[in-house]
Structure formats: C-alpha cells, structure tokens
Coordinates of C-alpha atoms in Angstrom, one line a residue:
X1 CA 0.0 0.0 0.0
X2 CA 1.3 3.4 -0.9
X3 CA 0.1 7.0 -0.6
X4 CA -0.8 9.2 -3.5
X5 CA 1.7 12.0 -4.1
X6 CA -0.5 15.1 -3.5
X7 CA -2.0 13.5 -0.4
X8 CA 1.4 12.8 1.0
X9 CA 2.6 16.3 0.4
X10 CA -0.4 17.9 2.0
X11 CA -0.1 15.4 4.8
X12 CA 2.7 17.5 6.2
X13 CA -0.2 19.8 7.3
X14 CA -3.0 17.3 8.3
X15 CA -5.6 19.9 9.3
X16 CA -5.3 21.5 5.9
X17 CA -5.5 18.1 4.2
X18 CA -8.8 17.4 6.0
X19 CA -10.2 20.6 4.8
X20 CA -8.9 20.2 1.2
X21 CA -10.2 16.7 0.8
X22 CA -13.6 17.6 2.2
X23 CA -14.0 20.4 -0.3
X24 CA -12.8 18.4 -3.2
X25 CA -14.9 15.4 -2.4
X26 CA -18.0 17.6 -2.3
X27 CA -17.0 19.4 -5.5
X28 CA -16.3 16.2 -7.5
X29 CA -18.6 13.5 -6.0
X30 CA -21.5 15.0 -4.1
X31 CA -24.8 16.4 -5.3
X32 CA -24.4 19.4 -7.5
X33 CA -25.6 21.1 -10.8
X34 CA -23.1 19.3 -13.1
X35 CA -23.1 15.6 -14.1
X36 CA -20.2 13.6 -12.6
X37 CA -18.6 12.8 -15.9
X38 CA -18.7 16.5 -17.0
X39 CA -17.0 17.5 -13.7
X40 CA -14.0 15.3 -14.4
X41 CA -13.9 16.4 -18.1
X42 CA -13.8 20.0 -17.0
X43 CA -11.0 19.1 -14.7
X44 CA -9.1 17.5 -17.6
X45 CA -9.6 20.7 -19.6
X46 CA -8.3 22.9 -16.8
X47 CA -5.2 20.7 -16.1
X48 CA -4.4 20.6 -19.8
X49 CA -4.0 24.4 -19.9
X50 CA -0.8 23.9 -17.8
X51 CA 0.2 20.6 -19.5
X52 CA -0.3 18.8 -16.2
X53 CA -0.3 15.2 -17.3
X54 CA -0.4 14.1 -13.6
X55 CA -3.9 15.6 -13.0
X56 CA -5.1 14.8 -16.5
X57 CA -4.3 11.1 -15.9
X58 CA -6.1 11.0 -12.6
X59 CA -9.3 12.6 -14.0
X60 CA -9.3 10.5 -17.1
X61 CA -9.6 7.5 -14.8
X62 CA -12.3 9.2 -12.8
X63 CA -14.1 10.3 -16.0
X64 CA -14.3 6.7 -17.2
X65 CA -15.4 5.5 -13.7
X66 CA -18.2 8.0 -13.8
X67 CA -19.5 6.4 -17.0
X68 CA -18.1 9.1 -19.3
X69 CA -18.0 8.5 -23.1
X70 CA -14.5 7.3 -24.1
X71 CA -14.8 9.1 -27.4
X72 CA -14.6 12.4 -25.5
X73 CA -11.0 11.6 -24.6
X74 CA -10.1 12.0 -28.2
X75 CA -10.3 15.8 -27.7
X76 CA -12.5 18.9 -27.7
X77 CA -13.9 18.2 -31.1
X78 CA -15.7 15.1 -29.8
X79 CA -17.5 16.7 -26.8
X80 CA -20.9 18.4 -26.7
X81 CA -20.9 22.0 -27.8
X82 CA -22.1 23.2 -24.4
X83 CA -19.0 21.8 -22.8
X84 CA -16.8 23.0 -25.6
X85 CA -18.1 26.5 -25.1
X86 CA -16.4 26.6 -21.7
X87 CA -13.0 26.5 -23.4
X88 CA -12.7 30.4 -23.7
X89 CA -13.4 31.1 -20.0
X90 CA -11.1 28.2 -19.1
X91 CA -8.3 29.7 -21.1
X92 CA -8.7 33.2 -19.7
X93 CA -9.1 32.1 -16.1
X94 CA -6.0 30.0 -16.3
X95 CA -3.7 32.7 -17.6
X96 CA -5.2 36.2 -17.4
X97 CA -8.3 36.2 -15.2
X98 CA -8.5 40.0 -15.2
X99 CA -9.8 39.7 -18.8
X100 CA -13.0 38.0 -17.7
X101 CA -16.1 40.2 -18.4
X102 CA -19.8 39.9 -18.0
X103 CA -20.0 39.5 -21.7
X104 CA -18.2 36.1 -21.4
X105 CA -20.7 35.1 -18.8
X106 CA -23.7 36.3 -20.9
X107 CA -22.4 34.4 -23.9
X108 CA -22.4 31.1 -21.9
X109 CA -25.8 31.7 -20.4
X110 CA -27.6 32.7 -23.6
X111 CA -26.5 30.2 -26.4
X112 CA -29.9 28.8 -27.2
X113 CA -30.0 25.1 -26.6
X114 CA -26.5 24.9 -25.4
X115 CA -26.9 27.5 -22.7
X116 CA -25.6 27.1 -19.1
X117 CA -27.6 27.8 -16.0
X118 CA -26.2 30.1 -13.4
X119 CA -25.8 27.3 -10.9
X120 CA -24.0 25.1 -13.5
X121 CA -21.7 27.9 -14.4
X122 CA -20.7 28.6 -10.8
X123 CA -20.0 24.9 -10.3
X124 CA -17.8 24.9 -13.5
X125 CA -16.0 28.1 -12.4
X126 CA -15.1 26.6 -9.0
X127 CA -13.9 23.5 -10.7
X128 CA -11.7 25.4 -13.2
X129 CA -10.2 27.6 -10.5
X130 CA -9.6 24.6 -8.2
X131 CA -7.8 22.6 -10.9
X132 CA -5.8 25.5 -12.2
X133 CA -4.5 26.2 -8.7
X134 CA -3.9 22.5 -8.0
X135 CA -1.6 22.3 -11.0
X136 CA 0.5 25.0 -9.3
X137 CA 0.8 22.8 -6.3
X138 CA 1.5 19.6 -8.3
X139 CA 4.3 21.3 -10.2
X140 CA 5.5 23.3 -7.2
X141 CA 6.0 20.2 -5.1
X142 CA 7.4 18.0 -7.8
X143 CA 4.5 15.6 -8.2
X144 CA 4.4 16.0 -12.0
X145 CA 8.2 15.7 -12.6
X146 CA 8.7 12.7 -10.3
X147 CA 5.5 10.8 -10.7
X148 CA 7.3 7.8 -12.1
X149 CA 10.7 8.0 -10.4
X150 CA 10.0 7.4 -6.7
X151 CA 9.9 11.0 -5.8
X152 CA 12.0 13.9 -4.6
X153 CA 13.6 13.5 -1.2
X154 CA 11.0 12.0 1.1
X155 CA 8.3 12.4 -1.5
X156 CA 7.1 9.4 -3.4
X157 CA 4.4 9.3 -6.1
X158 CA 2.0 6.9 -4.5
X159 CA -1.6 5.8 -4.3
X160 CA -3.7 4.4 -1.5
X161 CA -5.4 1.2 -2.8
X162 CA -7.4 2.1 -5.8
X163 CA -8.5 5.4 -4.3
X164 CA -6.9 8.7 -5.5
X165 CA -6.9 11.9 -3.6
X166 CA -9.7 13.4 -5.8
X167 CA -12.3 11.0 -4.6
X168 CA -11.3 10.5 -0.9
X169 CA -14.1 11.2 1.6
X170 CA -12.8 13.6 4.1
X171 CA -13.8 13.8 7.7
X172 CA -12.5 14.7 11.1
X173 CA -9.9 11.9 11.0
X174 CA -9.5 11.7 7.2
X175 CA -5.8 12.6 7.0
X176 CA -4.9 10.0 9.7
X177 CA -6.8 7.3 7.8
X178 CA -5.1 8.3 4.5
X179 CA -1.7 8.2 6.1
X180 CA -2.2 4.6 7.3
X181 CA -0.8 1.9 5.0
X182 CA -3.6 0.0 3.3
X183 CA -2.8 -3.4 2.0
X184 CA -6.3 -4.8 1.4
X185 CA -7.2 -3.5 -2.1
X186 CA -5.2 -5.6 -4.5
X187 CA -8.2 -7.6 -5.9
X188 CA -10.3 -4.4 -6.4
X189 CA -7.3 -2.7 -8.1
X190 CA -6.7 -5.6 -10.5
X191 CA -10.4 -5.8 -11.3
X192 CA -10.4 -2.1 -12.0
X193 CA -7.4 -2.5 -14.3
X194 CA -9.2 -5.2 -16.3
X195 CA -12.4 -3.2 -16.5
X196 CA -10.6 -0.1 -17.8
X197 CA -8.7 -2.2 -20.4
X198 CA -12.0 -3.5 -21.7
X199 CA -13.4 0.0 -21.9
X200 CA -10.4 1.4 -23.7
X201 CA -10.4 -1.6 -26.1
X202 CA -13.9 -0.5 -27.2
X203 CA -12.5 2.8 -28.4
X204 CA -10.3 0.9 -30.8
X205 CA -13.1 -1.3 -32.0
X206 CA -15.3 1.8 -32.6
X207 CA -12.5 3.7 -34.3
X208 CA -12.7 3.5 -38.1
X209 CA -10.2 4.2 -40.8
X210 CA -6.4 3.5 -41.0
X211 CA -5.6 7.2 -40.4
X212 CA -7.3 7.3 -37.1
X213 CA -5.6 4.0 -36.0
X214 CA -2.2 5.5 -37.0
X215 CA -2.9 8.7 -34.9
X216 CA -3.8 6.6 -31.9
X217 CA -0.6 4.5 -32.3
X218 CA 1.4 7.8 -32.6
X219 CA -0.1 9.0 -29.3
X220 CA 0.8 5.8 -27.6
X221 CA 4.4 6.0 -28.8
X222 CA 4.7 9.6 -27.6
X223 CA 3.4 8.6 -24.1
X224 CA 6.0 5.8 -23.9
X225 CA 8.7 8.2 -25.0
X226 CA 7.9 10.5 -22.2
X227 CA 8.2 7.7 -19.6
X228 CA 4.5 7.8 -18.5
X229 CA 3.7 4.4 -17.1
X230 CA 1.2 2.7 -15.0
X231 CA 1.9 0.0 -12.5
X232 CA 0.0 -2.2 -10.2
X233 CA 2.4 -2.4 -7.2
X234 CA 1.4 -3.8 -3.9
X235 CA -2.1 -4.1 -5.2
X236 CA -2.3 -0.4 -5.9
X237 CA -3.6 1.1 -9.2
X238 CA -1.3 3.9 -10.0
X239 CA -2.6 6.7 -12.2
X240 CA -5.0 6.2 -15.1
X241 CA -4.6 3.8 -17.9
X242 CA -4.9 3.6 -21.7
X243 CA -4.7 0.0 -23.0
X244 CA -4.4 -1.1 -26.6
X245 CA -6.3 -4.2 -27.9
X246 CA -3.3 -6.4 -27.0
X247 CA -3.5 -5.4 -23.4
X248 CA -0.4 -3.1 -23.5
X249 CA -0.7 -0.3 -21.0
X250 CA 0.5 3.2 -22.0
X251 CA 0.2 6.8 -20.8
X252 CA -2.4 9.4 -21.5
X253 CA -2.7 10.8 -25.0
X254 CA -1.3 14.2 -26.2
X255 CA -2.7 16.9 -23.9
X256 CA -3.0 19.3 -26.8
X257 CA -6.3 17.7 -27.9
X258 CA -7.9 19.1 -24.7
X259 CA -7.2 22.8 -25.4
X260 CA -7.4 25.5 -28.0
X261 CA -5.0 28.4 -28.5
X262 CA -2.1 26.8 -26.7
X263 CA 0.1 29.8 -27.1
X264 CA -2.2 31.9 -24.9
X265 CA -0.4 32.3 -21.6
X266 CA 0.3 34.6 -18.7
X267 CA 1.4 38.2 -19.3
X268 CA 2.4 40.7 -16.6
X269 CA -0.8 42.3 -15.4
X270 CA 0.3 45.9 -15.8
X271 CA 3.5 47.9 -16.5
X272 CA 4.3 51.2 -14.7
X273 CA 3.5 53.3 -17.7
X274 CA 0.1 51.7 -18.4
X275 CA -3.4 52.8 -17.2
X276 CA -4.1 51.4 -13.8
X277 CA -7.9 51.6 -14.0
X278 CA -8.1 47.9 -14.4
X279 CA -6.8 47.2 -11.0
X280 CA -9.1 45.0 -9.0
X281 CA -9.6 46.6 -5.6
X282 CA -10.6 44.1 -2.8
X283 CA -12.3 47.0 -1.0
X284 CA -14.9 47.0 -3.8
X285 CA -15.4 43.3 -4.2
X286 CA -14.0 40.8 -1.7
X287 CA -14.5 37.1 -1.0
X288 CA -15.8 37.7 2.5
X289 CA -18.3 40.4 1.6
X290 CA -19.4 39.4 -1.9
X291 CA -18.0 36.2 -3.4
X292 CA -18.8 33.9 -0.5
X293 CA -22.5 34.7 -0.5
X294 CA -22.9 34.5 -4.3
X295 CA -21.2 31.1 -4.7
X296 CA -23.0 29.7 -1.7
X297 CA -26.4 30.8 -2.9
X298 CA -26.0 29.3 -6.4
X299 CA -24.1 26.1 -5.3
X300 CA -25.2 25.1 -1.9
X301 CA -22.5 24.7 0.9
X302 CA -19.5 25.0 -1.4
X303 CA -19.0 28.6 -0.1
X304 CA -18.6 27.3 3.4
X305 CA -16.1 24.6 2.3
X306 CA -14.0 27.0 0.3
X307 CA -14.1 29.5 3.1
X308 CA -12.9 26.9 5.6
X309 CA -10.0 26.0 3.3
X310 CA -9.0 29.7 2.9
X311 CA -9.0 30.1 6.6
X312 CA -7.2 26.9 7.3
X313 CA -4.2 27.8 5.1
X314 CA -4.1 31.2 6.8
X315 CA -3.9 29.5 10.2
X316 CA -1.0 27.2 9.4
X317 CA 2.1 27.9 11.4
X318 CA 5.2 29.3 9.6
X319 CA 7.3 30.5 12.6
X320 CA 10.7 29.4 11.2
X321 CA 10.2 31.2 7.9
X322 CA 8.9 34.3 9.6
X323 CA 11.6 34.3 12.2
X324 CA 14.3 34.5 9.6
X325 CA 12.7 37.7 8.3
X326 CA 12.3 39.1 11.8
X327 CA 8.5 39.4 11.6
X328 CA 5.3 37.8 12.8
X329 CA 4.1 34.7 10.9
X330 CA 0.9 36.5 9.9
X331 CA 2.9 39.3 8.4
X332 CA 5.1 37.0 6.4
X333 CA 2.1 35.0 5.1
X334 CA 0.2 38.1 4.1
X335 CA 3.2 39.3 2.2
X336 CA 3.2 36.1 0.1
X337 CA -0.6 36.2 -0.4
X338 CA -0.7 39.8 -1.4
X339 CA 2.3 39.3 -3.8
X340 CA 0.4 36.5 -5.6
X341 CA -2.7 38.6 -5.8
X342 CA -0.7 41.6 -7.1
X343 CA 0.5 39.5 -10.0
X344 CA -3.2 39.0 -11.0
X345 CA -4.0 42.8 -10.6
X346 CA -5.7 42.5 -7.2
X347 CA -4.7 45.2 -4.8
X348 CA -5.4 45.9 -1.1
X349 CA -5.6 49.6 -0.3
X350 CA -4.5 49.0 3.3
X351 CA -1.3 47.3 2.5
X352 CA 2.2 48.7 1.9
X353 CA 3.6 46.8 -1.0
X354 CA 7.1 47.9 -0.2
X355 CA 6.9 45.2 2.4
X356 CA 6.9 42.5 -0.2
X357 CA 10.5 43.3 -1.3
X358 CA 11.6 43.4 2.4
X359 CA 10.0 40.1 3.3
X360 CA 10.6 37.9 0.2
X361 CA 14.0 37.2 -1.1
X362 CA 14.6 37.3 -4.8
X363 CA 14.9 33.5 -5.2
X364 CA 11.6 33.0 -3.3
X365 CA 9.8 35.6 -5.4
X366 CA 11.1 33.9 -8.7
X367 CA 9.8 30.6 -7.4
X368 CA 6.4 32.0 -6.3
X369 CA 5.9 33.8 -9.6
X370 CA 6.8 30.7 -11.7
X371 CA 4.7 28.3 -9.8
X372 CA 1.7 30.7 -9.8
X373 CA 1.7 32.0 -13.3
X374 CA 3.3 29.3 -15.5
X375 CA 3.7 26.2 -13.3
X376 CA 4.6 24.0 -16.2
X377 CA 8.0 25.8 -16.3
X378 CA 8.9 24.8 -12.8
X379 CA 11.8 22.4 -12.5
X380 CA 13.2 20.3 -9.7
X381 CA 16.1 22.6 -9.1
X382 CA 13.9 25.5 -8.3
X383 CA 12.2 23.6 -5.5
X384 CA 15.5 22.3 -4.2
X385 CA 17.2 25.7 -4.3
X386 CA 14.7 28.0 -2.8
X387 CA 15.4 28.4 1.0
X388 CA 17.5 25.2 1.4
X389 CA 17.8 25.8 5.1
X390 CA 14.0 25.3 5.7
X391 CA 12.2 22.0 6.2
X392 CA 10.3 20.3 3.5
X393 CA 7.0 21.0 5.3
X394 CA 7.7 24.7 5.2
X395 CA 8.2 24.6 1.5
X396 CA 5.0 22.7 1.1
X397 CA 3.3 25.5 3.2
X398 CA 4.5 28.1 0.7
X399 CA 2.9 26.0 -2.1
X400 CA -0.4 25.7 -0.2
X401 CA -0.4 29.5 0.1
X402 CA 0.2 29.7 -3.7
X403 CA -2.7 27.2 -4.3
X404 CA -5.2 29.1 -2.2
X405 CA -4.2 32.6 -3.2
X406 CA -4.4 31.7 -6.9
X407 CA -7.7 30.0 -6.5
X408 CA -9.2 32.9 -4.7
X409 CA -7.9 35.3 -7.3
X410 CA -9.6 33.4 -10.1
X411 CA -12.8 33.1 -8.2
X412 CA -12.9 36.8 -7.4
X413 CA -12.7 37.8 -11.1
X414 CA -15.2 35.2 -12.3
X415 CA -17.7 35.9 -9.5
X416 CA -17.4 39.6 -10.0
X417 CA -18.3 39.1 -13.7
X418 CA -21.2 36.9 -12.8
X419 CA -22.4 39.6 -10.3
X420 CA -22.2 42.3 -13.0
X421 CA -24.2 40.1 -15.3
X422 CA -26.9 39.6 -12.7
X423 CA -27.2 43.3 -12.0

C-alpha cells in the first residue's frame, strides 16, 4: 500500500489536508448542478492548460469510472458544444483572469439550446479555479516531474489502494486514515485495471479508418517516449490507464487535444506606464463580503467549504520562515498572499507593497511567480534551491499559500463578472 503524491505532500499539514479533501470530495462526488462525468472532463480541460499530465491522468480515470463517453477523450472536437463553449473562459481564467467580463458570462448563459444555468456555471468556475490552482501545487511540489521516479527527497508518487486523492471522503480523522498503510485493495485494483482495459479496447473497436488508427498509435508512442507508465504495485492502481487491444498499458494521450489556442499564456498584469484603472480593488469586491454569499447561494454549501479552506491555510504555522525575516508569521504569510494577488492585478488599499521586497528574497519571489503564473515551467532545481535551510514541510506550506491565493484570485474575477451580469 502506498500513498498518492499530492495527499502525501499535503499530509505535512494534516488539518489543511482534511479541509482540502472535504471540499474536493464535495466538488467532484456529491450532489451538484453538473453531471459527474462532466465534472471530471472540465478538470481535464483545466489541467491541460498547464500541461499537467499528472492531473489529466487522474481525472481521465475518474471520468471513465463515472460512465463518461470514451470518445470524449479524443479531444474537444468530440465533446458536446455546451461543454466545448467553456473553453474560452477556461483559457482566460487559467492565464489572465482579469480579462473575464460579464460578456463572457452572458455568452455562456444565452446560447440557445447549449446555454448554461447560473448554478451550472458557478460549479464549473469553481472546478476550473480549483484545478488551475492545483496544477501549481502539483508542479511546485514536484508531483508532476517525479510521478514515475519514486519522488523527490521524502516524496514518493504513491496511491492508496485504488483510491486517488480526488475521490477520498474527508472527515475529522480523514488525513490520519489516509496516512495509514492500506494493504487490502489488490483484488479491487486488478479488477479495475481489467475493466478499464476492456473499456479502452472498445475505443479501438469503434475507431474507423487507418488514419485514425495511425494517430492513436502515434499518441501511444509519444506517451511511452515521455516515460509515463502505470503500475499495479502492492495491489495499488497507479494513475490512469490507456490500453491497446493487446493489453499493453500506456500513458495518456497528447494533452494538446484538450485545449485550443495553446500559445495563450500569462502576461504581466500591468506595467508602470500603463493605465491602472483595471486594478481589482478588494475593498470594492471581496471574497468575504461578496464572493462567498454568491457562490453559496448558487451552489449550496460550497462557499462554506471554500471559506474553511482559505481560513485553514491562513492559520498554518510558519514560525521558522517568519523568524528568519524578523517578523510575525501573519505578516510573512500576508506578504506572500498579497504578492500573488498583485500578479493578477488584485490590490489591497490598506497594504504597503514595499513590504513584499523586504519580506521575500529574490529567489523565493522567482519561485512563487513561476509556480503561480506558469507552473509548467517549474523544474526540480527551483524547488531544491529556494530556501535550502528550511524544512520540506515549510516549502509545502508556501505551495499551499500559492494554491489558495491563486484559486481565490480566479474566483474573485469570475464571480465579479457573474455579479455584474446579474445586475
């Protein structure tokens, strides 16, 4: 029995892990406006924006488990127009959320037979923001780079039985249960492997034409070339599978099929000589006063779960990191949080941004910006080099702050646009 990588990393902070899993389980597996297969496909679309094969693999498996149509896994051209129309807002939220407007919201809500309801759209927006931010954590902690190599330092890319972190039921003692070695799931895991092989074989049976077969073969070879593999070790099903008719197991297909306009990426929000009227001022629209009530009204209880997660990461201890800078932990954490929000054009009128340069060393700022804005460019040296003298758990804490600050930033822009549309 082995622990899944993201769960193990967050396990350095068990209280946060409980809160995270509780929210994610509700988002992906409990009653809500969106069908279960669509939820996982939206997660695939979101993770693909940052080329996060790790999360795409996990949600491909969950998508198939939820009864999703295997043909959808061939790319955006094979999914319903309603779901495909979400691509534009996915792209903008992932890279330049300040460009979201009420016109984007209106377009999704008023496309005749393919229109979204407000509740569905809020559910989708939370999913997108959650998965975008989670890719930052995955790359920032090395889960993506080391998923098949046994991990970095004390990290190992692991799974708990046939249960991945995206479906675990969280409770008061959830993290303790997840951190126990589970050796009783080998039969279930093997049965799941066989079932998934059969499902993926049907894709090949249904695929017509030599050209399509050639493209599928090319995808498999690319997956093998990148070292993506699946193992059943100790009875554990590791990551998701794609199997050919002969039973050969390979990695996920080319992620480019799940996104459009791949060259669209992050750009610095504003330069000193540019008009600053676009700045998002928290005093005018905040999570506490506006976003929380809107999201909770349209998607019952998710607001409470998100709020608990935001508060939990704010309450984590970081005394060693703060002590080095000669400040209180709350001051240090606020510096990181406000720096991340500043990169997305979100400003706090009551904060002196000169503190950011005083609190955050250059190497830490480079790391935070890379993991936040273009996580796919993060490499293992960046994680190992930033603040070598601090514990692994403290580095994970920084990545949790990045995850939550980024998610809240995306939600603020999207929810503000929805509010403007409703007015």
